[in-house]
Amino acid sequence: MADKILLNMITQRSIEEGIAMEIGKPSPEYFDACALIEMNEDDIKELGITPNTNVKVTSESGEVVVKAIVARQSCYRGLCHIRQSVWANQVVPPRTQSTGEPQYSGFPVIVEPAPNERIKSALECVQGAVGLWKGDE
Amino acid sequence: MPKVIKNVGCPYCGTCCDDVEVTVSDDGKRVLEVKNVCAIGTQIFMHGGDHEGRIKLPRMRQPDGSMKDVSFEEAIDYTAKVLLKAKKPLMYGFGSTNCEGHAAAARVMERSGGCLDNCASICHGSSFLAIFDNGYPSCTLGEVKNRADVVVFWGSNPAHAHPRHMSRYSIFPRGFFTGKGHNSRTVIVIDPRYTDTARVADHYLQVRQGHDYELFDAFRMVCHGHEDDIPDVVANIPKEKILEVAEIIKNARYCNFFYGMGLCHSDGRNHNIDIAISLTRDLNEFTKCTIMAMRGHYNITGPGAVWSWQFGFPYCLDLTKKTMVHMNPGETSSVDLAMRDEVDAFINIGTDAGAHFPIPAVQHLKKHPFITVDPHINMASEISDLHVPVKICGVDDGGIVYRMDNVPIQYRKVVDAPEGVPSDEEFLDAVYNRMVELEGDGFL
């Protein structure tokens, strides 16, 4: 069992994210579809948590709290996936290797259990990052 | 009585399904039902027209952070002034607008002397770089449907990103020379994840993430007769599997490679596409082989076509010199411009940079005037100084869109937009006219 593990993260589209995005990004459907990290079952076990526990994901450019689930579109050990979304982009490095495309696939993240930390809403993530978030009032 | 409109184009992904049937209400303002459309496209149609929650007026941010409704005239005036005041404005987006909107945006940015970029900048931009270097031996989706007996999906998951692609063109349909549908095709999926697309594959290769180039290289070695020199395992794939799959592809009657973000976003980027094109070329020594980028939005191919015709470059346009255009991804691409703090105004059209740019880039862009032109509330609109609602192309506005295989399709309007809401083209043309007026009046 480990306190934290180093994984290789990718972020790509999923149909659940696509449907929820068209319903609306501030919607609960978008939150439920995207505030997740899909991992290999053995990596979740190594963290000493059960599936559906919140974890903190930290990269070179940020951190985000999301819920860890076992990937249905399975990841091998060491690979993890956050669906293309506001939450994924909290940790995607903006470096582009001179192509214009940020490093959406293949960057290191540290994943650690955070069962008592709250997952931010999409609006809180983005408005909070630019200083516009005024709370849930 | 509700009216059924047939052969409508779907405004979701690059597959551009044009067989959609839409049932609209008596008054022509609401979509009641849609057929022949995926779950994502359904949501887009059902959110079109005059329904509750649709934004009908521009919203301007107030000093206390709240948003206040303003008139379209005020929004046009504000946008024109922002563009004229800025030294280097950036206009980005265009995946979900029509080609008429792309042309109007080009007119505006040419006049204001800024940068113009589209969503390809963060998705298939590296494809353009490889295509410039190595060509594009491609085909149409109809050719895949009618001829392809081997289909390869590499770093692409159409079951999720292009939900009807497999049933309309690539796997299941019966074509002229593929009369048995799925039974007449061999499907190969190469992806680090065992995706839902992999579930329908005859052969699945679980490539190690970021090591696609090595696997392409191994396939090329087989094509050139050097299979004995391949290591026992390449990028997680055993040599025997590589030889087996290479043999299937070489013996195909017609093979097509569909590739997606797995190649463009992983290390190597344009080099991954470059070697994919080289492999395609090599395979034409044995069979007929083509390659196609799985373009995301229904009209993300459009700005590349329109701006190439207008300026000679498909994306990352720098129009600051006014008399000439240049393009240099890494320098004139949106995320790089943002990260270097080089732009002093940002206009987001038909996309959501707020949600889909890395957050450090969003933070940089938000230091300056930030305008969103989009029919819906999204993350960019919720941090904007001005949000301008427009018609939804393909639902309440018509226009030309380019499918992923560069085939242009005329999209149709099926319902009426809320009264007074302009199309992207109408809004941008009004901004252009206002800029001309302001310049004539000696603004600045």
Coordinates of C-alpha atoms in Angstrom, one line a residue:
Chain A
M1 CA 0.0 0.0 0.0
A2 CA 1.2 3.5 -0.8
D3 CA 0.3 7.0 0.3
K4 CA 0.5 8.2 -3.2
I5 CA 1.3 6.8 -6.6
L6 CA 2.8 8.3 -9.8
L7 CA 0.6 7.6 -12.9
N8 CA 0.7 8.6 -16.5
M9 CA -2.4 10.6 -17.3
I10 CA -4.4 10.9 -20.5
T11 CA -7.6 12.9 -21.2
Q12 CA -9.9 12.1 -24.1
R13 CA -13.5 12.4 -25.1
S14 CA -16.2 10.0 -23.8
I15 CA -19.9 9.8 -24.8
E16 CA -21.0 10.4 -21.2
E17 CA -19.1 13.7 -21.3
G18 CA -20.5 14.6 -24.7
I19 CA -24.1 14.1 -23.7
A20 CA -23.6 16.0 -20.4
M21 CA -21.7 18.8 -22.1
E22 CA -24.7 19.4 -24.4
I23 CA -27.1 19.3 -21.4
G24 CA -24.9 22.1 -20.0
K25 CA -21.5 22.4 -18.4
P26 CA -22.9 23.8 -15.1
S27 CA -25.4 20.9 -14.9
P28 CA -25.2 18.0 -12.3
E29 CA -25.0 15.6 -15.3
Y30 CA -21.7 17.2 -16.4
F31 CA -20.3 17.0 -12.9
D32 CA -21.3 13.3 -12.5
A33 CA -19.9 12.4 -15.9
C34 CA -16.6 14.2 -15.7
A35 CA -15.4 14.7 -12.1
L36 CA -13.8 11.3 -12.1
I37 CA -10.5 9.6 -12.6
E38 CA -10.5 6.2 -14.3
M39 CA -7.8 3.9 -13.0
N40 CA -6.7 0.3 -13.0
E41 CA -8.3 -1.7 -10.2
D42 CA -4.8 -2.7 -8.8
D43 CA -3.7 1.0 -8.7
I44 CA -6.8 1.8 -6.6
K45 CA -6.0 -1.1 -4.3
E46 CA -2.4 0.1 -4.0
L47 CA -3.7 3.4 -2.7
G48 CA -5.5 1.6 0.0
I49 CA -8.9 2.9 -1.0
T50 CA -12.1 1.5 -2.4
P51 CA -13.5 2.7 -5.7
N52 CA -15.6 5.9 -5.6
T53 CA -13.3 7.5 -3.0
N54 CA -12.1 11.0 -3.7
V55 CA -8.5 11.5 -4.6
K56 CA -6.2 14.5 -5.2
V57 CA -4.5 14.5 -8.6
T58 CA -1.4 16.8 -8.8
S59 CA 0.6 17.6 -12.0
E60 CA 3.3 20.1 -12.8
S61 CA 0.7 22.7 -13.5
G62 CA -2.1 22.3 -10.9
E63 CA -4.2 20.0 -8.8
V64 CA -7.8 18.8 -8.7
V65 CA -9.9 16.6 -6.5
V66 CA -11.9 14.0 -8.3
K67 CA -13.5 10.6 -7.6
A68 CA -11.5 7.5 -8.4
I69 CA -13.3 4.8 -10.3
V70 CA -12.3 1.5 -12.0
A71 CA -12.1 2.2 -15.7
R72 CA -14.8 0.5 -17.8
Q73 CA -12.7 1.3 -20.9
S74 CA -9.8 -0.3 -19.0
C75 CA -6.5 1.3 -18.3
Y76 CA -3.4 -0.9 -17.7
R77 CA -1.5 -0.4 -14.5
G78 CA 0.2 3.0 -14.4
L79 CA -2.2 4.7 -16.8
C80 CA -5.1 6.8 -15.7
H81 CA -7.8 8.8 -17.6
I82 CA -9.8 11.9 -16.7
R83 CA -12.5 12.6 -19.3
Q84 CA -11.9 15.7 -21.4
S85 CA -13.4 18.3 -19.1
V86 CA -13.0 21.2 -16.8
W87 CA -11.5 18.9 -14.1
A88 CA -8.9 17.3 -16.5
N89 CA -7.8 20.8 -17.6
Q90 CA -7.0 21.8 -14.1
V91 CA -3.9 19.6 -14.4
V92 CA -3.2 19.4 -18.2
P93 CA 0.2 21.1 -18.8
P94 CA 0.0 24.0 -21.3
R95 CA 3.3 23.2 -22.9
T96 CA 2.8 22.5 -26.6
Q97 CA 6.0 21.1 -28.1
S98 CA 5.8 23.9 -30.7
T99 CA 2.6 22.5 -32.2
G100 CA -0.1 24.5 -30.4
E101 CA -1.5 21.5 -28.8
P102 CA -1.2 21.3 -25.0
Q103 CA 0.0 18.0 -23.4
Y104 CA -3.4 16.4 -23.1
S105 CA -2.0 12.9 -23.2
G106 CA 1.0 11.4 -21.5
F107 CA 2.0 13.6 -18.5
P108 CA 2.9 12.5 -15.0
V109 CA 0.5 13.0 -12.1
I110 CA 0.6 12.1 -8.4
V111 CA -2.6 10.6 -7.1
E112 CA -3.2 10.4 -3.4
P113 CA -6.3 9.6 -1.3
A114 CA -8.4 12.6 -0.3
P115 CA -11.6 11.1 1.2
N116 CA -12.4 14.2 3.2
E117 CA -11.8 16.7 0.4
R118 CA -14.6 18.2 -1.6
I119 CA -14.9 18.0 -5.4
K120 CA -15.3 21.5 -6.8
S121 CA -18.1 22.3 -9.3
A122 CA -17.2 23.1 -12.9
L123 CA -18.0 26.8 -12.3
E124 CA -16.0 26.9 -9.1
C125 CA -13.0 25.4 -10.9
V126 CA -13.0 27.9 -13.7
Q127 CA -14.4 31.0 -12.0
G128 CA -12.2 30.3 -9.0
A129 CA -9.1 30.1 -11.2
V130 CA -9.7 33.6 -12.6
G131 CA -10.9 35.2 -9.3
L132 CA -14.6 35.5 -10.2
W133 CA -16.0 32.7 -7.9
K134 CA -18.4 34.1 -5.3
G135 CA -19.5 30.9 -3.7
D136 CA -22.8 29.0 -4.1
E137 CA -25.1 31.8 -3.1
Chain B
M1 CA -49.7 19.7 -37.2
P2 CA -46.0 18.9 -36.4
K3 CA -43.8 18.8 -39.5
V4 CA -41.2 16.1 -40.2
I5 CA -38.0 17.4 -42.0
K6 CA -35.9 14.7 -43.5
N7 CA -32.2 14.6 -44.6
V8 CA -31.0 17.1 -42.0
G9 CA -27.3 17.4 -41.1
C10 CA -26.3 16.8 -37.5
P11 CA -24.3 19.5 -35.7
Y12 CA -22.2 17.4 -33.5
C13 CA -19.1 15.5 -34.8
G14 CA -17.1 15.3 -38.0
T15 CA -19.1 12.4 -39.3
C16 CA -21.8 15.0 -40.2
C17 CA -24.7 12.5 -40.4
D18 CA -27.0 13.9 -43.1
D19 CA -29.9 11.5 -42.7
V20 CA -31.4 13.0 -39.6
E21 CA -35.2 13.3 -39.4
V22 CA -36.5 16.1 -37.2
T23 CA -40.1 16.7 -36.1
V24 CA -40.8 20.3 -35.3
S25 CA -43.8 21.9 -33.6
D26 CA -46.7 23.6 -35.4
D27 CA -45.2 27.0 -34.9
G28 CA -41.8 25.9 -36.1
K29 CA -40.1 27.0 -32.8
R30 CA -39.4 23.8 -31.0
V31 CA -37.9 20.4 -31.9
L32 CA -40.2 17.7 -30.7
E33 CA -38.4 14.5 -31.8
V34 CA -35.3 13.5 -33.7
K35 CA -34.4 10.2 -35.5
N36 CA -31.2 8.7 -36.9
V37 CA -29.1 10.7 -34.5
C38 CA -26.7 9.8 -31.6
A39 CA -27.3 10.6 -28.0
I40 CA -25.1 13.7 -28.1
G41 CA -26.7 15.0 -31.4
T42 CA -30.1 14.5 -29.8
Q43 CA -29.2 16.9 -27.0
I44 CA -28.1 19.6 -29.5
F45 CA -31.3 19.4 -31.5
M46 CA -33.5 19.5 -28.4
H47 CA -31.7 22.6 -27.1
G48 CA -32.4 24.5 -30.4
G49 CA -35.2 26.9 -31.1
D50 CA -37.1 29.0 -28.7
H51 CA -37.1 27.0 -25.4
E52 CA -36.9 27.9 -21.8
G53 CA -33.4 28.9 -20.7
R54 CA -32.2 29.9 -24.1
I55 CA -30.2 33.1 -23.9
K56 CA -31.8 35.8 -26.0
L57 CA -29.8 38.9 -25.2
P58 CA -26.1 39.7 -24.8
R59 CA -24.9 39.8 -21.2
M60 CA -22.3 42.3 -20.0
R61 CA -20.3 41.8 -16.8
Q62 CA -20.8 44.6 -14.3
P63 CA -18.2 45.9 -11.8
D64 CA -19.7 43.8 -9.0
G65 CA -19.1 40.7 -11.1
S66 CA -22.8 40.1 -12.0
M67 CA -24.1 39.9 -15.6
K68 CA -26.6 42.3 -17.0
D69 CA -28.6 42.1 -20.2
V70 CA -27.6 44.6 -22.9
S71 CA -28.8 45.2 -26.5
F72 CA -27.1 43.6 -29.5
E73 CA -26.1 47.2 -30.6
E74 CA -24.2 47.7 -27.3
A75 CA -22.6 44.3 -27.7
I76 CA -21.5 45.0 -31.3
D77 CA -20.2 48.4 -30.3
Y78 CA -18.2 47.0 -27.3
T79 CA -16.7 44.2 -29.5
A80 CA -15.7 46.6 -32.2
K81 CA -14.0 48.9 -29.7
V82 CA -12.2 46.1 -28.0
L83 CA -10.8 44.9 -31.3
L84 CA -9.8 48.4 -32.4
K85 CA -8.1 49.2 -29.1
A86 CA -6.2 45.9 -28.8
K87 CA -2.7 45.7 -30.2
K88 CA -2.9 42.0 -30.8
P89 CA -6.4 40.5 -30.4
L90 CA -7.0 36.8 -30.7
M91 CA -10.2 35.2 -32.1
Y92 CA -10.4 31.5 -31.5
G93 CA -13.0 28.7 -32.0
F94 CA -15.1 28.0 -35.0
G95 CA -15.7 24.2 -34.6
S96 CA -19.4 24.8 -34.3
T97 CA -20.1 27.6 -36.8
N98 CA -20.7 27.5 -40.5
C99 CA -18.2 28.5 -43.2
E100 CA -20.0 31.8 -43.8
G101 CA -19.1 32.6 -40.1
H102 CA -15.5 31.7 -40.7
A103 CA -15.3 34.0 -43.7
A104 CA -16.9 36.8 -41.7
A105 CA -14.4 36.3 -38.8
A106 CA -11.5 36.5 -41.3
R107 CA -12.8 39.9 -42.5
V108 CA -13.0 41.2 -39.0
M109 CA -9.6 40.0 -37.9
E110 CA -7.9 41.1 -41.1
R111 CA -9.2 44.6 -40.4
S112 CA -8.3 44.6 -36.7
G113 CA -4.9 43.1 -37.3
G114 CA -4.9 40.2 -34.9
C115 CA -4.5 36.5 -34.7
L116 CA -7.1 34.0 -35.9
D117 CA -7.2 30.4 -34.8
N118 CA -9.5 27.5 -34.7
C119 CA -10.0 24.4 -32.5
A120 CA -7.6 22.4 -34.8
S121 CA -5.0 24.3 -32.9
I122 CA -5.5 22.1 -29.9
C123 CA -6.6 18.9 -31.6
H124 CA -5.6 18.0 -35.2
G125 CA -3.1 20.9 -35.7
S126 CA -0.3 18.4 -35.7
S127 CA -2.0 16.6 -38.6
F128 CA -1.7 19.8 -40.7
L129 CA 2.0 20.0 -39.9
A130 CA 2.5 16.3 -41.0
I131 CA 0.3 16.8 -44.1
F132 CA 2.4 19.9 -45.1
D133 CA 5.5 17.7 -44.9
N134 CA 4.4 14.4 -46.2
G135 CA 1.1 14.7 -48.1
Y136 CA -2.3 13.3 -47.4
P137 CA -3.1 10.0 -49.2
S138 CA -6.8 10.2 -48.1
C139 CA -10.2 9.3 -49.5
T140 CA -13.9 10.0 -48.8
L141 CA -16.0 8.2 -46.2
G142 CA -18.0 6.8 -49.1
E143 CA -15.0 5.0 -50.4
V144 CA -14.4 3.4 -47.0
K145 CA -18.0 2.3 -46.8
N146 CA -17.9 0.8 -50.3
R147 CA -14.4 -0.6 -50.6
A148 CA -12.6 -1.0 -47.3
D149 CA -12.2 -4.6 -46.1
V150 CA -9.6 -3.7 -43.5
V151 CA -10.2 -0.7 -41.2
V152 CA -7.7 0.4 -38.6
F153 CA -8.6 2.8 -35.7
W154 CA -5.3 4.1 -34.2
G155 CA -5.6 6.3 -31.1
S156 CA -9.2 6.9 -31.9
N157 CA -12.4 5.9 -30.2
P158 CA -15.4 6.5 -32.5
A159 CA -17.8 4.6 -30.2
H160 CA -17.5 7.6 -27.9
A161 CA -16.3 10.5 -30.0
H162 CA -18.1 9.8 -33.3
P163 CA -21.0 7.6 -32.2
R164 CA -22.5 6.8 -35.7
H165 CA -19.2 6.7 -37.6
M166 CA -19.0 2.9 -37.3
S167 CA -22.6 2.3 -38.4
R168 CA -22.7 4.8 -41.2
Y169 CA -19.3 4.4 -42.8
S170 CA -16.5 2.3 -41.3
I171 CA -17.6 -1.0 -39.8
F172 CA -21.2 -2.1 -40.1
P173 CA -22.7 -0.7 -43.3
R174 CA -23.0 -2.8 -46.5
G175 CA -21.3 -1.1 -49.4
F176 CA -20.9 -1.8 -53.1
F177 CA -17.9 -4.1 -52.7
T178 CA -18.6 -4.8 -49.0
G179 CA -22.0 -6.5 -49.2
K180 CA -21.6 -8.4 -46.0
G181 CA -21.2 -5.3 -43.9
H182 CA -19.2 -6.1 -40.7
N183 CA -18.6 -9.7 -41.9
S184 CA -16.7 -8.4 -44.9
R185 CA -14.3 -6.3 -42.9
T186 CA -11.5 -6.9 -40.5
V187 CA -11.3 -4.3 -37.8
I188 CA -8.1 -3.5 -36.0
V189 CA -7.9 -1.2 -33.0
I190 CA -4.7 0.2 -31.6
D191 CA -5.1 2.1 -28.3
P192 CA -3.6 2.1 -24.8
R193 CA -7.1 1.7 -23.3
Y194 CA -9.4 -1.2 -24.1
T195 CA -12.1 1.1 -25.4
D196 CA -15.7 0.4 -26.5
T197 CA -14.4 0.6 -30.1
A198 CA -11.8 -2.2 -29.2
R199 CA -14.7 -4.4 -28.1
V200 CA -15.9 -4.7 -31.7
A201 CA -12.3 -5.2 -33.1
D202 CA -11.0 -8.5 -34.6
H203 CA -7.5 -7.5 -33.4
Y204 CA -6.7 -5.2 -30.5
L205 CA -3.2 -4.0 -29.9
Q206 CA -2.7 -2.4 -26.5
V207 CA 0.1 0.0 -27.4
R208 CA 2.1 1.6 -24.5
Q209 CA 0.9 5.1 -24.2
G210 CA 3.2 7.6 -26.0
H211 CA 5.1 4.8 -27.9
D212 CA 3.0 4.8 -31.1
Y213 CA 6.0 6.0 -33.2
E214 CA 7.9 2.8 -32.4
L215 CA 5.0 0.6 -33.4
F216 CA 4.6 2.5 -36.7
D217 CA 8.3 2.0 -37.3
A218 CA 7.9 -1.8 -36.7
F219 CA 5.1 -2.0 -39.3
R220 CA 7.3 0.0 -41.7
M221 CA 10.1 -2.4 -41.2
V222 CA 7.8 -5.3 -42.1
C223 CA 6.8 -3.4 -45.3
H224 CA 10.4 -3.0 -46.2
G225 CA 11.3 -6.6 -45.6
H226 CA 13.2 -6.1 -42.3
E227 CA 10.9 -8.1 -40.0
D228 CA 13.8 -10.2 -38.7
D229 CA 15.3 -7.1 -37.1
I230 CA 12.2 -6.2 -35.0
P231 CA 12.7 -6.8 -31.3
D232 CA 10.5 -9.4 -29.5
V233 CA 8.3 -6.7 -28.0
V234 CA 7.7 -3.2 -29.5
A235 CA 5.6 -0.7 -27.5
N236 CA 4.1 -3.5 -25.4
I237 CA 3.1 -5.5 -28.6
P238 CA 4.7 -8.9 -29.2
K239 CA 6.5 -9.3 -32.5
E240 CA 4.2 -12.2 -33.6
K241 CA 1.1 -9.9 -33.2
I242 CA 2.8 -7.2 -35.3
L243 CA 3.6 -9.7 -38.0
E244 CA 0.1 -11.1 -38.0
V245 CA -1.6 -7.7 -38.3
A246 CA 0.9 -6.5 -40.9
E247 CA 0.1 -9.6 -43.0
I248 CA -3.7 -8.8 -42.7
I249 CA -3.1 -5.2 -43.8
K250 CA -0.8 -6.1 -46.7
N251 CA -3.3 -8.7 -48.0
A252 CA -6.2 -6.3 -47.8
R253 CA -8.1 -5.3 -50.9
Y254 CA -8.5 -1.8 -49.5
C255 CA -7.3 -0.6 -46.1
N256 CA -8.0 2.7 -44.4
F257 CA -6.4 4.1 -41.2
F258 CA -8.5 6.3 -39.1
Y259 CA -6.5 8.1 -36.4
G260 CA -7.4 10.4 -33.6
M261 CA -6.3 12.4 -30.6
G262 CA -4.3 9.4 -29.3
L263 CA -1.6 10.3 -31.9
C264 CA -2.0 14.1 -31.9
H265 CA -1.9 14.6 -28.2
S266 CA 0.8 12.1 -27.3
D267 CA 4.5 12.7 -27.4
G268 CA 5.7 12.9 -30.9
R269 CA 2.6 14.8 -32.1
N270 CA 3.1 15.6 -35.8
H271 CA 5.9 13.0 -36.1
N272 CA 3.3 10.3 -35.2
I273 CA 1.1 11.5 -38.0
D274 CA 4.1 11.9 -40.3
I275 CA 5.1 8.2 -39.9
A276 CA 1.4 7.1 -40.2
I277 CA 1.3 8.8 -43.6
S278 CA 4.7 7.2 -44.5
L279 CA 3.3 3.7 -43.5
T280 CA 0.2 4.4 -45.6
R281 CA 2.4 5.2 -48.6
D282 CA 4.5 2.1 -48.0
L283 CA 1.4 -0.1 -47.9
N284 CA 0.4 1.0 -51.3
E285 CA 3.2 -1.2 -52.6
F286 CA 1.0 -4.1 -51.5
T287 CA -2.6 -2.9 -51.6
K288 CA -4.7 0.2 -51.8
C289 CA -4.3 2.1 -48.5
T290 CA -5.6 5.5 -47.4
I291 CA -5.6 7.5 -44.1
M292 CA -8.1 9.9 -42.6
A293 CA -8.0 12.2 -39.5
M294 CA -11.0 11.7 -37.2
R295 CA -12.0 15.4 -37.1
G296 CA -14.0 16.3 -33.9
H297 CA -16.6 19.0 -34.4
Y298 CA -19.0 18.9 -37.4
N299 CA -17.3 21.9 -39.1
I300 CA -13.8 22.0 -37.7
T301 CA -12.6 21.0 -41.2
G302 CA -14.4 24.2 -42.4
P303 CA -12.1 26.9 -41.2
G304 CA -9.1 25.1 -42.5
A305 CA -10.8 25.0 -46.0
V306 CA -12.1 28.6 -45.9
W307 CA -8.9 30.2 -44.5
S308 CA -6.6 28.2 -46.7
W309 CA -8.6 29.6 -49.7
Q310 CA -8.5 33.1 -48.3
F311 CA -5.0 33.3 -46.8
G312 CA -3.1 30.2 -47.8
F313 CA -3.0 28.8 -44.2
P314 CA -5.6 26.7 -42.3
Y315 CA -5.0 27.8 -38.7
C316 CA -2.8 29.8 -36.3
L317 CA -3.1 32.8 -38.6
D318 CA -1.1 35.9 -37.7
L319 CA -2.7 38.9 -39.4
T320 CA -1.0 41.6 -37.4
K321 CA 1.1 42.8 -40.4
K322 CA -2.2 43.4 -42.3
T323 CA -0.5 43.3 -45.7
M324 CA 0.6 39.6 -45.3
V325 CA -0.3 36.6 -43.3
H326 CA 2.0 34.1 -41.6
M327 CA 1.4 30.9 -39.6
N328 CA 3.8 29.3 -37.2
P329 CA 2.3 26.9 -34.6
G330 CA 4.1 27.2 -31.3
E331 CA 4.4 30.9 -31.9
T332 CA 1.0 32.0 -33.4
S333 CA -1.1 29.2 -31.8
S334 CA -3.7 30.2 -29.2
V335 CA -2.4 28.4 -26.2
D336 CA 1.2 29.6 -26.8
L337 CA 0.1 33.2 -27.4
A338 CA -1.9 33.0 -24.1
M339 CA 1.0 31.5 -22.2
R340 CA 3.4 34.2 -23.4
D341 CA 0.8 36.9 -22.6
E342 CA 1.1 38.2 -26.1
V343 CA -2.6 38.9 -26.8
D344 CA -4.5 41.8 -25.2
A345 CA -8.1 40.8 -26.1
F346 CA -9.7 37.4 -26.6
I347 CA -12.9 36.5 -28.5
N348 CA -14.1 32.9 -28.2
I349 CA -16.6 31.8 -30.9
G350 CA -18.5 28.5 -31.2
T351 CA -16.3 26.7 -28.7
D352 CA -15.5 26.7 -25.0
A353 CA -11.9 27.8 -24.3
G354 CA -12.9 28.2 -20.6
A355 CA -13.4 24.4 -20.3
H356 CA -11.0 23.0 -22.9
F357 CA -7.9 25.1 -22.5
P358 CA -5.4 24.2 -19.7
I359 CA -6.4 26.4 -16.8
P360 CA -3.0 28.4 -16.8
A361 CA -3.9 29.5 -20.4
V362 CA -7.3 30.6 -19.4
Q363 CA -5.9 32.6 -16.5
H364 CA -3.6 34.5 -18.9
L365 CA -6.4 35.2 -21.4
K366 CA -8.7 36.5 -18.6
K367 CA -6.2 39.3 -17.8
H368 CA -7.6 41.2 -20.8
P369 CA -11.1 41.8 -22.4
F370 CA -12.7 38.4 -22.9
I371 CA -15.7 37.9 -25.1
T372 CA -17.7 34.8 -25.8
V373 CA -20.0 34.3 -28.9
D374 CA -22.0 31.1 -28.3
P375 CA -25.6 30.1 -28.2
H376 CA -25.3 28.5 -24.7
I377 CA -24.0 29.1 -21.3
N378 CA -20.6 27.5 -21.0
M379 CA -17.4 27.9 -19.0
A380 CA -16.0 30.6 -21.3
S381 CA -19.3 32.6 -21.1
E382 CA -19.3 32.4 -17.3
I383 CA -15.9 34.2 -17.1
S384 CA -16.5 36.6 -20.0
D385 CA -16.8 40.3 -19.9
L386 CA -19.4 40.0 -22.7
H387 CA -21.5 36.9 -23.8
V388 CA -23.3 37.2 -27.1
P389 CA -25.9 34.5 -27.9
V390 CA -26.2 33.5 -31.6
K391 CA -28.1 31.0 -33.7
I392 CA -27.1 27.3 -33.6
C393 CA -25.8 26.3 -37.1
G394 CA -27.6 23.2 -38.2
V395 CA -30.6 23.7 -35.9
D396 CA -31.8 27.3 -36.2
D397 CA -29.4 28.5 -38.9
G398 CA -28.2 26.9 -42.2
G399 CA -24.9 27.1 -43.9
I400 CA -22.0 25.1 -45.4
V401 CA -20.0 22.7 -43.3
Y402 CA -17.1 20.5 -44.2
R403 CA -17.2 16.8 -43.2
M404 CA -14.1 15.1 -41.8
D405 CA -13.2 13.9 -45.4
N406 CA -13.3 17.5 -46.7
V407 CA -16.7 17.0 -48.4
P408 CA -18.8 20.2 -48.1
I409 CA -22.5 19.7 -47.0
Q410 CA -25.2 22.3 -47.0
Y411 CA -26.8 22.3 -43.6
R412 CA -30.4 23.4 -43.1
K413 CA -32.3 25.4 -40.5
V414 CA -35.1 23.3 -39.0
V415 CA -36.5 25.7 -36.3
D416 CA -36.7 29.4 -35.8
A417 CA -34.2 31.0 -33.5
P418 CA -35.5 33.3 -30.7
E419 CA -36.4 36.7 -32.3
G420 CA -33.6 39.1 -32.7
V421 CA -30.8 36.5 -32.2
P422 CA -28.3 36.9 -35.1
S423 CA -26.1 34.2 -36.7
D424 CA -22.4 34.3 -36.2
E425 CA -22.0 35.7 -39.7
E426 CA -24.6 38.5 -39.0
F427 CA -23.0 39.4 -35.7
L428 CA -19.4 39.5 -37.1
D429 CA -20.5 41.5 -40.2
A430 CA -22.1 44.0 -37.8
V431 CA -18.9 44.2 -35.8
Y432 CA -17.0 44.8 -39.0
N433 CA -19.3 47.6 -40.1
R434 CA -19.1 49.2 -36.7
M435 CA -15.3 49.0 -36.9
V436 CA -15.4 50.8 -40.2
E437 CA -17.7 53.5 -38.7
L438 CA -15.5 54.0 -35.7
E439 CA -12.4 54.3 -37.7
G440 CA -14.1 56.8 -40.0
D441 CA -15.1 58.8 -36.9
G442 CA -11.5 58.9 -35.8
F443 CA -11.8 56.4 -32.9
L444 CA -8.4 56.0 -31.2

